[in-house]
XYZ file of C-alpha atoms in Angstrom:
354
model
C -13.930 145.148 160.359
C -17.405 146.877 160.485
C -20.353 145.896 158.249
C -20.237 147.398 154.615
C -16.377 147.484 154.629
C -14.315 145.294 152.373
C -10.496 144.896 152.348
C -8.232 143.971 149.349
C -4.733 142.879 149.849
C -2.323 144.147 147.078
C 0.683 142.113 145.731
C 4.076 143.088 147.092
C 5.443 143.797 143.572
C 2.637 146.168 142.752
C 3.550 149.825 142.707
C 0.292 150.363 144.692
C 1.290 148.045 147.609
C 2.757 149.002 151.015
C 5.968 147.317 152.369
C 3.879 144.649 154.145
C 4.634 141.027 152.794
C 2.199 139.761 150.041
C 0.585 136.381 150.270
C 0.428 135.665 146.591
C 1.614 137.125 143.415
C -0.887 138.475 141.198
C -1.281 139.516 137.597
C -2.866 143.020 136.972
C -6.038 141.401 135.664
C -5.989 139.320 138.905
C -5.652 142.503 140.941
C -8.570 144.133 139.104
C -10.718 141.159 139.361
C -10.005 140.820 143.195
C -10.807 144.467 143.566
C -14.175 144.015 141.937
C -14.872 140.951 143.957
C -13.915 142.719 147.272
C -16.106 145.697 146.616
C -19.212 143.789 145.122
C -19.605 141.501 148.105
C -23.079 140.276 148.957
C -23.430 142.848 151.640
C -23.103 145.633 149.068
C -26.536 147.155 148.383
C -25.938 146.979 144.640
C -23.253 145.755 142.193
C -21.063 148.597 140.956
C -18.818 148.396 138.005
C -15.301 149.248 139.076
C -13.072 150.225 136.519
C -9.206 149.233 136.638
C -8.161 152.989 137.098
C -10.541 153.223 140.190
C -8.315 150.745 142.058
C -4.993 152.221 141.146
C -4.734 154.405 144.339
C -1.888 155.911 146.224
C -1.627 155.356 150.000
C -4.572 157.318 151.936
C -6.170 158.276 148.325
C -9.828 157.603 147.808
C -12.018 157.458 144.825
C -15.827 157.737 144.382
C -17.670 155.649 141.940
C -21.371 156.431 141.302
C -23.901 153.563 141.435
C -25.249 152.832 137.814
C -28.714 152.983 139.166
C -28.142 156.544 140.282
C -26.574 157.454 137.030
C -29.680 156.469 135.326
C -31.960 158.431 137.622
C -33.914 161.022 135.610
C -33.453 163.772 138.103
C -29.485 163.027 138.113
C -29.490 163.052 134.318
C -31.448 166.105 134.195
C -28.979 167.851 136.726
C -26.022 166.946 134.528
C -27.787 168.188 131.346
C -28.870 171.530 133.004
C -25.387 172.243 134.159
C -23.696 171.187 130.875
C -26.221 173.436 128.986
C -25.510 176.399 131.325
C -21.714 175.988 131.094
C -22.031 175.892 127.229
C -24.205 179.012 127.257
C -21.791 181.015 129.359
C -18.789 179.986 127.227
C -20.451 180.315 123.919
C -18.239 183.218 122.988
C -15.215 181.153 123.762
C -16.011 178.480 121.224
C -15.894 175.779 123.815
C -18.327 172.919 123.862
C -18.545 170.813 127.030
C -20.013 167.377 126.301
C -18.870 165.287 129.298
C -18.136 166.988 132.646
C -15.536 164.644 133.950
C -13.436 164.770 130.716
C -13.945 168.354 129.984
C -13.433 170.034 133.234
C -10.697 168.051 134.954
C -7.643 169.912 133.681
C -8.760 173.355 134.772
C -9.001 174.908 131.324
C -12.821 175.118 130.971
C -13.128 175.952 134.704
C -10.768 178.769 134.182
C -12.760 180.299 131.202
C -16.005 179.777 133.039
C -14.783 181.637 136.301
C -13.337 184.497 134.308
C -16.754 184.937 132.454
C -18.847 184.714 135.624
C -16.646 186.731 137.869
C -15.479 189.192 135.277
C -11.852 188.658 136.339
C -8.604 187.337 134.776
C -6.863 184.468 136.281
C -3.125 184.495 136.227
C -2.622 181.183 134.632
C -1.067 179.682 131.597
C -3.416 179.378 128.787
C -2.199 175.982 127.652
C -1.312 173.300 130.195
C -0.466 169.744 129.233
C 1.406 168.243 132.054
C -0.246 167.058 135.121
C 1.587 169.465 137.443
C 0.658 172.460 135.351
C -3.064 171.276 135.068
C -3.145 171.079 138.934
C -1.428 174.479 139.432
C -4.193 175.912 137.214
C -6.830 174.148 139.077
C -5.408 175.436 142.309
C -5.489 178.941 141.214
C -9.110 178.693 139.809
C -10.292 176.768 142.908
C -8.566 179.268 145.212
C -10.600 181.919 143.603
C -13.713 179.997 143.898
C -12.999 179.577 147.632
C -12.599 183.266 147.957
C -15.899 183.817 146.374
C -17.933 181.290 148.132
C -16.416 181.279 151.764
C -18.124 184.446 152.855
C -21.481 182.673 152.212
C -20.518 179.788 154.637
C -20.428 177.062 152.134
C -18.672 173.978 152.810
C -16.411 173.224 149.928
C -16.975 169.691 148.733
C -14.226 169.477 146.219
C -10.282 169.616 146.030
C -7.687 169.928 143.273
C -7.238 166.033 143.489
C -10.909 165.188 143.173
C -11.453 167.568 140.323
C -8.296 166.394 138.474
C -9.269 162.775 139.339
C -12.421 163.278 137.340
C -14.582 162.648 140.307
C -18.142 163.467 138.866
C -19.607 164.030 142.372
C -17.145 166.697 143.389
C -17.386 168.439 139.805
C -21.159 168.566 140.222
C -20.852 170.030 143.747
C -18.595 172.801 142.456
C -20.885 173.590 139.572
C -24.029 173.689 141.626
C -22.277 176.060 144.002
C -21.213 178.287 141.220
C -24.651 178.287 139.621
C -26.179 179.383 142.977
C -23.578 181.985 143.777
C -23.771 183.728 140.450
C -27.523 183.336 140.260
C -27.412 181.387 136.969
C -30.785 181.731 134.845
C -31.474 177.996 135.230
C -33.637 175.719 137.401
C -31.686 172.953 139.029
C -33.729 169.776 139.956
C -34.344 169.773 143.732
C -33.410 166.828 146.095
C -31.019 164.959 143.753
C -28.881 162.302 145.612
C -26.720 159.648 144.431
C -25.473 156.417 145.801
C -21.883 156.262 145.799
C -19.040 153.736 146.536
C -16.068 155.164 148.170
C -12.907 153.357 147.702
C -9.948 154.135 149.952
C -6.268 152.771 150.277
C -5.075 152.274 153.777
C -1.926 150.293 154.572
C -1.769 148.507 151.119
C -5.478 147.597 151.440
C -8.431 148.813 149.403
C -11.463 149.570 151.704
C -14.992 150.355 150.374
C -18.026 151.830 151.847
C -21.323 152.939 150.494
C -22.789 156.433 151.093
C -25.527 158.607 149.887
C -24.349 161.945 148.510
C -26.687 164.934 148.256
C -26.054 167.030 145.274
C -29.061 169.434 145.514
C -31.681 170.260 148.124
C -34.244 173.021 147.579
C -33.481 176.162 145.612
C -34.201 178.357 148.765
C -31.673 176.240 150.932
C -28.997 176.252 148.179
C -29.278 179.969 147.765
C -28.737 180.352 151.559
C -32.237 181.278 152.390
C -32.902 178.772 155.134
C -36.009 180.365 156.689
C -39.358 178.802 155.779
C -42.339 180.831 155.273
C -46.141 180.241 154.829
C -45.838 179.250 151.303
C -43.249 176.337 152.167
C -45.873 175.144 154.722
C -48.790 175.556 152.279
C -46.971 173.649 149.489
C -45.768 170.864 151.944
C -48.778 170.346 154.180
C -51.883 172.071 152.861
C -51.825 171.645 149.046
C -55.664 171.653 149.023
C -55.627 175.136 150.113
C -53.397 176.320 147.317
C -56.356 176.825 144.907
C -58.049 179.053 147.474
C -54.833 181.233 147.706
C -54.441 181.484 143.932
C -58.128 182.372 143.485
C -57.734 185.231 145.911
C -54.579 186.446 144.335
C -56.195 186.214 140.785
C -59.143 188.400 142.086
C -56.704 190.970 143.563
C -54.576 191.423 140.350
C -57.554 191.350 137.998
C -59.198 194.136 140.052
C -56.307 196.436 138.941
C -55.195 195.120 135.620
C -58.722 195.142 134.511
C -58.247 198.880 134.286
C -56.036 198.202 131.299
C -58.457 195.583 129.823
C -55.989 192.901 130.986
C -57.128 189.560 132.642
C -55.137 186.930 134.399
C -56.415 183.429 134.459
C -52.973 181.422 135.017
C -50.516 182.824 137.685
C -47.883 180.339 136.708
C -47.433 181.631 133.340
C -48.812 185.103 132.756
C -46.363 186.825 135.110
C -43.406 184.918 133.855
C -42.361 187.633 131.286
C -42.515 190.375 133.842
C -44.927 192.568 131.653
C -47.990 192.295 133.999
C -45.712 192.713 137.065
C -44.486 196.141 135.816
C -47.935 197.196 134.667
C -49.473 196.164 138.107
C -46.945 198.138 139.900
C -47.621 201.260 137.924
C -51.434 200.848 138.818
C -50.804 200.122 142.362
C -48.657 203.154 142.852
C -50.571 205.272 140.504
C -48.103 206.234 137.805
C -47.405 205.583 134.324
C -44.421 203.377 133.531
C -42.395 204.582 130.511
C -42.333 201.864 127.784
C -38.573 202.404 127.124
C -37.850 201.050 130.676
C -38.991 197.499 130.005
C -39.735 195.201 127.231
C -43.450 195.143 126.257
C -43.050 192.072 124.176
C -40.114 190.172 125.453
C -38.885 187.494 123.343
C -35.732 186.144 125.184
C -35.018 184.906 128.563
C -32.790 187.853 129.440
C -35.388 190.344 128.351
C -37.944 188.733 130.795
C -35.411 188.570 133.569
C -34.884 192.308 132.885
C -38.650 192.998 133.217
C -39.077 191.036 136.461
C -35.890 192.788 138.010
C -37.217 196.025 136.895
C -40.602 195.164 138.612
C -38.719 194.174 141.754
C -36.980 197.717 141.712
C -40.424 199.312 141.546
C -41.459 197.343 144.561
C -38.431 198.600 146.451
C -39.329 202.158 145.525
C -42.889 201.469 146.675
C -41.505 200.702 150.224
C -41.700 196.752 149.863
C -38.900 194.555 151.042
C -36.767 192.908 148.557
C -38.581 189.828 147.057
C -37.306 186.476 148.439
C -37.751 185.026 145.085
C -35.148 185.576 142.262
C -36.439 187.204 138.900
C -35.030 183.855 137.194
C -37.262 181.807 139.290
C -40.376 183.702 138.326
C -39.254 183.587 134.566
C -38.739 179.791 135.033
C -42.398 179.401 136.066
C -41.643 178.565 139.718
C -45.232 178.927 141.233
C -44.044 179.374 144.677
C -41.752 182.289 143.859
C -44.550 183.975 141.773
C -47.087 183.521 144.594
C -44.567 185.002 147.076
C -44.228 188.099 145.075
C -47.819 188.554 144.378
C -48.771 187.986 148.023
C -46.400 190.807 149.121
C -48.346 192.987 146.789
C -51.881 191.766 148.100
C -50.658 192.293 151.536
C -49.669 195.961 151.012
C -52.233 197.134 148.387
C -55.392 194.901 149.160
C -57.343 197.880 150.410
C -57.021 200.016 147.362
C -60.032 200.628 145.322
Protein backbone atom coordinates (compact mmCIF):
# COMPACT_ATOMS: atom_id res chain seq x y z
CA UNK A 1 0.00 0.00 0.00
CA UNK A 2 1.50 3.29 -1.11
CA UNK A 3 1.89 6.41 1.02
CA UNK A 4 -1.21 8.51 1.57
CA UNK A 5 -3.60 5.58 0.93
CA UNK A 6 -5.67 4.15 3.79
CA UNK A 7 -7.82 1.03 3.96
CA UNK A 8 -10.96 0.35 5.99
CA UNK A 9 -12.33 -3.19 6.26
CA UNK A 10 -16.12 -3.29 6.42
CA UNK A 11 -18.14 -5.81 8.50
CA UNK A 12 -19.56 -8.83 6.69
CA UNK A 13 -23.15 -8.07 7.66
CA UNK A 14 -22.90 -4.51 6.32
CA UNK A 15 -24.78 -3.90 3.04
CA UNK A 16 -21.60 -2.17 1.85
CA UNK A 17 -19.28 -5.11 2.38
CA UNK A 18 -18.08 -7.58 -0.21
CA UNK A 19 -18.32 -11.35 0.14
CA UNK A 20 -14.96 -11.52 1.88
CA UNK A 21 -15.13 -12.65 5.54
CA UNK A 22 -15.15 -10.01 8.24
CA UNK A 23 -12.77 -10.01 11.14
CA UNK A 24 -15.09 -8.40 13.70
CA UNK A 25 -18.73 -7.40 13.91
CA UNK A 26 -19.21 -3.60 14.08
CA UNK A 27 -22.17 -1.40 14.83
CA UNK A 28 -22.89 1.44 12.38
CA UNK A 29 -21.36 3.96 14.78
CA UNK A 30 -18.24 1.77 14.98
CA UNK A 31 -18.05 1.72 11.21
CA UNK A 32 -18.34 5.48 10.97
CA UNK A 33 -15.68 5.99 13.62
CA UNK A 34 -13.40 3.46 11.97
CA UNK A 35 -13.86 5.24 8.67
CA UNK A 36 -12.88 8.56 10.17
CA UNK A 37 -9.83 7.05 11.85
CA UNK A 38 -8.69 5.34 8.68
CA UNK A 39 -8.98 8.52 6.64
CA UNK A 40 -7.56 10.87 9.28
CA UNK A 41 -4.29 9.04 9.82
CA UNK A 42 -1.23 11.11 10.82
CA UNK A 43 0.06 10.88 7.24
CA UNK A 44 -2.91 12.94 6.07
CA UNK A 45 -2.06 16.61 5.45
CA UNK A 46 -5.09 17.80 7.41
CA UNK A 47 -7.94 16.40 9.46
CA UNK A 48 -11.10 16.27 7.36
CA UNK A 49 -14.55 15.78 8.80
CA UNK A 50 -16.10 12.71 7.19
CA UNK A 51 -19.87 12.51 7.42
CA UNK A 52 -21.50 9.09 7.75
CA UNK A 53 -22.99 9.26 4.27
CA UNK A 54 -19.53 9.79 2.82
CA UNK A 55 -18.55 6.25 3.84
CA UNK A 56 -21.73 4.61 2.51
CA UNK A 57 -20.42 3.69 -0.91
CA UNK A 58 -21.20 1.00 -3.42
CA UNK A 59 -18.39 -1.14 -4.82
CA UNK A 60 -16.10 0.97 -7.10
CA UNK A 61 -17.96 4.15 -6.09
CA UNK A 62 -16.02 7.21 -4.95
CA UNK A 63 -16.82 10.43 -3.14
CA UNK A 64 -14.96 13.72 -2.78
CA UNK A 65 -14.80 15.64 0.50
CA UNK A 66 -13.44 19.19 0.45
CA UNK A 67 -10.92 20.05 3.14
CA UNK A 68 -12.41 22.56 5.63
CA UNK A 69 -9.41 24.85 5.16
CA UNK A 70 -10.19 25.06 1.44
CA UNK A 71 -13.86 25.73 2.15
CA UNK A 72 -12.85 28.70 4.29
CA UNK A 73 -10.50 30.10 1.65
CA UNK A 74 -11.76 33.59 0.62
CA UNK A 75 -11.33 32.90 -3.11
CA UNK A 76 -13.27 29.63 -2.87
CA UNK A 77 -16.07 31.34 -0.96
CA UNK A 78 -16.10 34.15 -3.52
CA UNK A 79 -16.32 31.63 -6.39
CA UNK A 80 -19.32 29.92 -4.79
CA UNK A 81 -21.03 33.25 -4.10
CA UNK A 82 -20.45 34.60 -7.62
CA UNK A 83 -21.87 31.44 -9.18
CA UNK A 84 -24.90 31.38 -6.87
CA UNK A 85 -25.64 35.04 -7.63
CA UNK A 86 -25.28 34.37 -11.36
CA UNK A 87 -27.65 31.40 -11.31
CA UNK A 88 -30.20 33.41 -9.33
CA UNK A 89 -29.92 36.34 -11.76
CA UNK A 90 -30.53 34.04 -14.74
CA UNK A 91 -33.51 32.36 -13.07
CA UNK A 92 -35.06 35.46 -11.52
CA UNK A 93 -38.11 35.12 -13.80
CA UNK A 94 -38.62 31.52 -12.70
CA UNK A 95 -38.98 32.48 -9.04
CA UNK A 96 -36.17 30.10 -8.18
CA UNK A 97 -33.71 31.04 -5.45
CA UNK A 98 -30.56 28.96 -5.03
CA UNK A 99 -29.03 29.11 -1.58
CA UNK A 100 -26.77 26.05 -1.47
CA UNK A 101 -25.36 24.55 -4.65
CA UNK A 102 -25.17 20.94 -3.45
CA UNK A 103 -28.72 20.84 -2.17
CA UNK A 104 -30.37 22.89 -4.91
CA UNK A 105 -28.75 21.51 -8.08
CA UNK A 106 -28.39 17.78 -7.44
CA UNK A 107 -31.88 16.70 -8.66
CA UNK A 108 -31.65 18.37 -12.08
CA UNK A 109 -34.60 20.75 -11.65
CA UNK A 110 -32.56 23.96 -11.34
CA UNK A 111 -30.02 22.78 -13.91
CA UNK A 112 -32.83 22.13 -16.40
CA UNK A 113 -34.24 25.65 -15.98
CA UNK A 114 -30.77 27.21 -16.09
CA UNK A 115 -29.84 25.46 -19.32
CA UNK A 116 -33.16 26.28 -20.96
CA UNK A 117 -32.69 29.96 -20.12
CA UNK A 118 -29.07 30.12 -21.24
CA UNK A 119 -29.41 28.08 -24.44
CA UNK A 120 -32.90 29.22 -25.36
CA UNK A 121 -34.08 25.62 -25.71
CA UNK A 122 -36.66 23.32 -24.17
CA UNK A 123 -35.52 20.03 -22.67
CA UNK A 124 -37.79 17.03 -23.07
CA UNK A 125 -38.03 16.14 -19.39
CA UNK A 126 -40.72 15.86 -16.76
CA UNK A 127 -41.23 19.06 -14.81
CA UNK A 128 -41.55 17.33 -11.42
CA UNK A 129 -39.30 14.41 -10.50
CA UNK A 130 -39.24 13.03 -6.98
CA UNK A 131 -37.82 9.51 -7.35
CA UNK A 132 -34.07 9.00 -7.65
CA UNK A 133 -34.48 7.25 -11.01
CA UNK A 134 -36.52 10.12 -12.46
CA UNK A 135 -34.07 12.71 -11.10
CA UNK A 136 -31.13 10.90 -12.69
CA UNK A 137 -32.99 10.64 -15.98
CA UNK A 138 -33.55 14.40 -15.94
CA UNK A 139 -29.90 14.97 -15.07
CA UNK A 140 -28.83 12.65 -17.90
CA UNK A 141 -30.86 14.66 -20.41
CA UNK A 142 -29.57 17.99 -19.11
CA UNK A 143 -25.93 16.89 -18.98
CA UNK A 144 -26.16 15.39 -22.46
CA UNK A 145 -27.27 18.79 -23.71
CA UNK A 146 -24.36 20.40 -21.85
CA UNK A 147 -21.94 17.91 -23.39
CA UNK A 148 -23.19 18.69 -26.89
CA UNK A 149 -22.65 22.38 -26.21
CA UNK A 150 -19.18 22.14 -24.70
CA UNK A 151 -17.54 19.25 -26.53
CA UNK A 152 -16.86 21.26 -29.74
CA UNK A 153 -14.71 23.56 -27.60
CA UNK A 154 -12.54 20.68 -26.41
CA UNK A 155 -13.46 20.95 -22.75
CA UNK A 156 -12.80 17.90 -20.62
CA UNK A 157 -16.04 17.20 -18.78
CA UNK A 158 -15.37 16.91 -15.05
CA UNK A 159 -18.79 15.81 -13.87
CA UNK A 160 -21.20 12.90 -14.29
CA UNK A 161 -24.81 12.16 -13.45
CA UNK A 162 -23.67 10.29 -10.34
CA UNK A 163 -21.36 13.04 -9.07
CA UNK A 164 -23.96 15.78 -9.54
CA UNK A 165 -26.75 13.67 -8.02
CA UNK A 166 -24.35 12.68 -5.23
CA UNK A 167 -24.07 16.37 -4.28
CA UNK A 168 -20.39 16.51 -5.20
CA UNK A 169 -19.67 20.24 -4.84
CA UNK A 170 -16.42 20.01 -6.82
CA UNK A 171 -18.26 18.51 -9.81
CA UNK A 172 -21.08 21.05 -9.54
CA UNK A 173 -18.59 23.93 -9.48
CA UNK A 174 -16.76 22.54 -12.53
CA UNK A 175 -20.10 22.36 -14.36
CA UNK A 176 -21.17 25.90 -13.48
CA UNK A 177 -17.77 27.39 -14.33
CA UNK A 178 -17.89 25.70 -17.74
CA UNK A 179 -21.41 26.99 -18.39
CA UNK A 180 -20.50 30.51 -17.26
CA UNK A 181 -17.52 30.58 -19.61
CA UNK A 182 -19.38 29.05 -22.55
CA UNK A 183 -22.29 31.46 -22.31
CA UNK A 184 -20.01 34.42 -21.54
CA UNK A 185 -21.74 35.15 -18.26
CA UNK A 186 -21.54 38.83 -17.22
CA UNK A 187 -19.56 37.92 -14.12
CA UNK A 188 -15.92 37.84 -13.12
CA UNK A 189 -14.80 34.58 -11.58
CA UNK A 190 -11.89 34.67 -9.15
CA UNK A 191 -8.80 33.24 -10.83
CA UNK A 192 -6.55 30.38 -9.67
CA UNK A 193 -9.02 28.81 -7.25
CA UNK A 194 -7.95 25.34 -6.06
CA UNK A 195 -9.20 23.12 -3.25
CA UNK A 196 -7.69 20.27 -1.27
CA UNK A 197 -9.91 17.21 -1.59
CA UNK A 198 -10.05 13.79 0.06
CA UNK A 199 -11.14 11.17 -2.46
CA UNK A 200 -12.79 8.15 -0.82
CA UNK A 201 -13.10 5.01 -2.96
CA UNK A 202 -14.49 1.57 -2.24
CA UNK A 203 -12.54 -1.35 -3.70
CA UNK A 204 -13.20 -4.99 -2.77
CA UNK A 205 -15.06 -4.04 0.38
CA UNK A 206 -12.36 -1.63 1.57
CA UNK A 207 -12.43 2.15 1.74
CA UNK A 208 -9.36 3.81 0.22
CA UNK A 209 -8.62 7.50 0.66
CA UNK A 210 -6.17 9.80 -1.08
CA UNK A 211 -5.56 13.54 -1.08
CA UNK A 212 -5.54 15.58 -4.28
CA UNK A 213 -5.58 19.24 -5.33
CA UNK A 214 -8.51 20.09 -7.56
CA UNK A 215 -8.16 23.17 -9.80
CA UNK A 216 -11.51 24.93 -10.21
CA UNK A 217 -10.45 28.06 -12.12
CA UNK A 218 -7.32 29.20 -13.91
CA UNK A 219 -7.15 32.55 -15.71
CA UNK A 220 -10.08 34.07 -17.55
CA UNK A 221 -8.20 33.79 -20.86
CA UNK A 222 -7.48 30.09 -20.39
CA UNK A 223 -11.00 29.26 -19.25
CA UNK A 224 -12.38 31.02 -22.31
CA UNK A 225 -10.14 28.86 -24.47
CA UNK A 226 -7.73 31.65 -25.40
CA UNK A 227 -4.46 30.05 -24.44
CA UNK A 228 -2.13 32.26 -26.45
CA UNK A 229 -0.22 34.75 -24.33
CA UNK A 230 0.51 38.27 -25.48
CA UNK A 231 2.62 41.23 -24.46
CA UNK A 232 0.20 42.26 -21.73
CA UNK A 233 0.41 38.86 -20.04
CA UNK A 234 4.18 39.28 -19.97
CA UNK A 235 3.86 42.88 -18.80
CA UNK A 236 1.60 42.00 -15.87
CA UNK A 237 3.56 38.88 -14.90
CA UNK A 238 7.15 40.01 -15.32
CA UNK A 239 7.34 43.78 -15.73
CA UNK A 240 4.72 45.45 -13.55
CA UNK A 241 7.07 48.40 -13.12
CA UNK A 242 6.59 49.24 -16.81
CA UNK A 243 2.82 49.18 -16.51
CA UNK A 244 2.63 52.84 -15.52
CA UNK A 245 4.62 53.82 -18.62
CA UNK A 246 2.20 51.96 -20.89
CA UNK A 247 -0.82 53.47 -19.14
CA UNK A 248 0.64 56.96 -19.43
CA UNK A 249 1.20 56.53 -23.17
CA UNK A 250 -2.35 55.30 -23.71
CA UNK A 251 -3.84 58.11 -21.62
CA UNK A 252 -1.92 60.65 -23.72
CA UNK A 253 -3.21 58.99 -26.91
CA UNK A 254 -6.90 58.91 -25.93
CA UNK A 255 -6.86 62.44 -24.48
CA UNK A 256 -5.36 63.74 -27.72
CA UNK A 257 -8.61 62.77 -29.44
CA UNK A 258 -11.23 62.94 -26.69
CA UNK A 259 -9.99 66.43 -25.89
CA UNK A 260 -11.74 67.56 -29.08
CA UNK A 261 -14.99 66.93 -27.19
CA UNK A 262 -13.64 68.55 -24.03
CA UNK A 263 -13.33 65.11 -22.39
CA UNK A 264 -10.36 63.98 -20.34
CA UNK A 265 -9.29 60.54 -19.11
CA UNK A 266 -7.27 60.14 -15.95
CA UNK A 267 -8.16 56.55 -14.96
CA UNK A 268 -8.13 53.88 -17.65
CA UNK A 269 -9.49 51.28 -15.24
CA UNK A 270 -12.81 53.03 -14.71
CA UNK A 271 -13.51 55.65 -17.37
CA UNK A 272 -13.87 53.18 -20.27
CA UNK A 273 -15.93 50.67 -18.31
CA UNK A 274 -19.35 51.99 -19.42
CA UNK A 275 -18.36 52.02 -23.11
CA UNK A 276 -19.31 55.66 -23.74
CA UNK A 277 -15.75 56.92 -24.22
CA UNK A 278 -14.94 53.91 -26.41
CA UNK A 279 -17.83 54.67 -28.75
CA UNK A 280 -17.00 58.39 -28.91
CA UNK A 281 -13.31 57.61 -29.43
CA UNK A 282 -14.08 55.35 -32.40
CA UNK A 283 -16.15 58.12 -33.98
CA UNK A 284 -13.29 60.58 -33.55
CA UNK A 285 -10.66 58.16 -34.88
CA UNK A 286 -12.73 57.24 -37.94
CA UNK A 287 -14.01 60.81 -38.39
CA UNK A 288 -17.75 60.24 -38.20
CA UNK A 289 -20.61 61.13 -35.88
CA UNK A 290 -22.10 58.25 -33.94
CA UNK A 291 -25.91 58.66 -33.69
CA UNK A 292 -26.89 58.91 -30.04
CA UNK A 293 -29.72 56.42 -30.45
CA UNK A 294 -27.16 53.65 -31.17
CA UNK A 295 -25.78 53.61 -27.64
CA UNK A 296 -26.55 54.70 -24.09
CA UNK A 297 -24.98 58.07 -23.34
CA UNK A 298 -25.64 57.67 -19.60
CA UNK A 299 -25.87 53.91 -19.00
CA UNK A 300 -27.23 52.99 -15.60
CA UNK A 301 -27.17 49.18 -15.72
CA UNK A 302 -24.66 46.44 -16.40
CA UNK A 303 -26.49 45.36 -19.57
CA UNK A 304 -26.47 48.89 -20.97
CA UNK A 305 -22.72 49.16 -20.38
CA UNK A 306 -22.12 45.80 -22.05
CA UNK A 307 -24.23 47.01 -24.99
CA UNK A 308 -22.05 50.11 -25.33
CA UNK A 309 -18.75 48.20 -25.24
CA UNK A 310 -20.10 45.58 -27.66
CA UNK A 311 -21.19 48.37 -30.02
CA UNK A 312 -17.73 49.94 -29.81
CA UNK A 313 -16.24 46.54 -30.72
CA UNK A 314 -18.51 46.45 -33.79
CA UNK A 315 -17.24 49.88 -34.81
CA UNK A 316 -13.67 48.59 -34.45
CA UNK A 317 -14.43 45.68 -36.76
CA UNK A 318 -15.99 48.10 -39.26
CA UNK A 319 -12.77 50.13 -39.07
CA UNK A 320 -10.66 47.14 -40.11
CA UNK A 321 -9.43 46.10 -36.68
CA UNK A 322 -9.41 42.49 -35.57
CA UNK A 323 -12.02 41.32 -33.10
CA UNK A 324 -10.80 42.33 -29.62
CA UNK A 325 -9.43 39.52 -27.51
CA UNK A 326 -11.20 40.92 -24.47
CA UNK A 327 -14.87 40.33 -23.70
CA UNK A 328 -17.15 43.36 -23.31
CA UNK A 329 -18.08 42.00 -19.88
CA UNK A 330 -14.41 42.07 -18.82
CA UNK A 331 -14.09 45.75 -19.72
CA UNK A 332 -17.31 46.56 -17.85
CA UNK A 333 -16.03 44.60 -14.85
CA UNK A 334 -13.01 46.93 -14.64
CA UNK A 335 -10.48 44.34 -15.84
CA UNK A 336 -7.44 46.51 -16.52
CA UNK A 337 -5.66 44.00 -18.74
CA UNK A 338 -8.70 43.71 -21.02
CA UNK A 339 -9.11 47.49 -21.23
CA UNK A 340 -5.43 47.96 -22.05
CA UNK A 341 -5.61 45.36 -24.83
CA UNK A 342 -8.52 47.19 -26.46
CA UNK A 343 -6.90 50.62 -26.22
CA UNK A 344 -3.51 49.36 -27.39
CA UNK A 345 -5.09 47.98 -30.56
CA UNK A 346 -6.50 51.44 -31.23
CA UNK A 347 -3.17 53.06 -30.41
CA UNK A 348 -1.32 50.76 -32.84
CA UNK A 349 -3.58 51.67 -35.77
CA UNK A 350 -4.32 55.33 -35.09
CA UNK A 351 -1.22 56.64 -33.31
CA UNK A 352 -0.13 58.68 -36.35
CA UNK A 353 -3.40 60.60 -36.59
CA UNK A 354 -3.26 64.29 -35.78
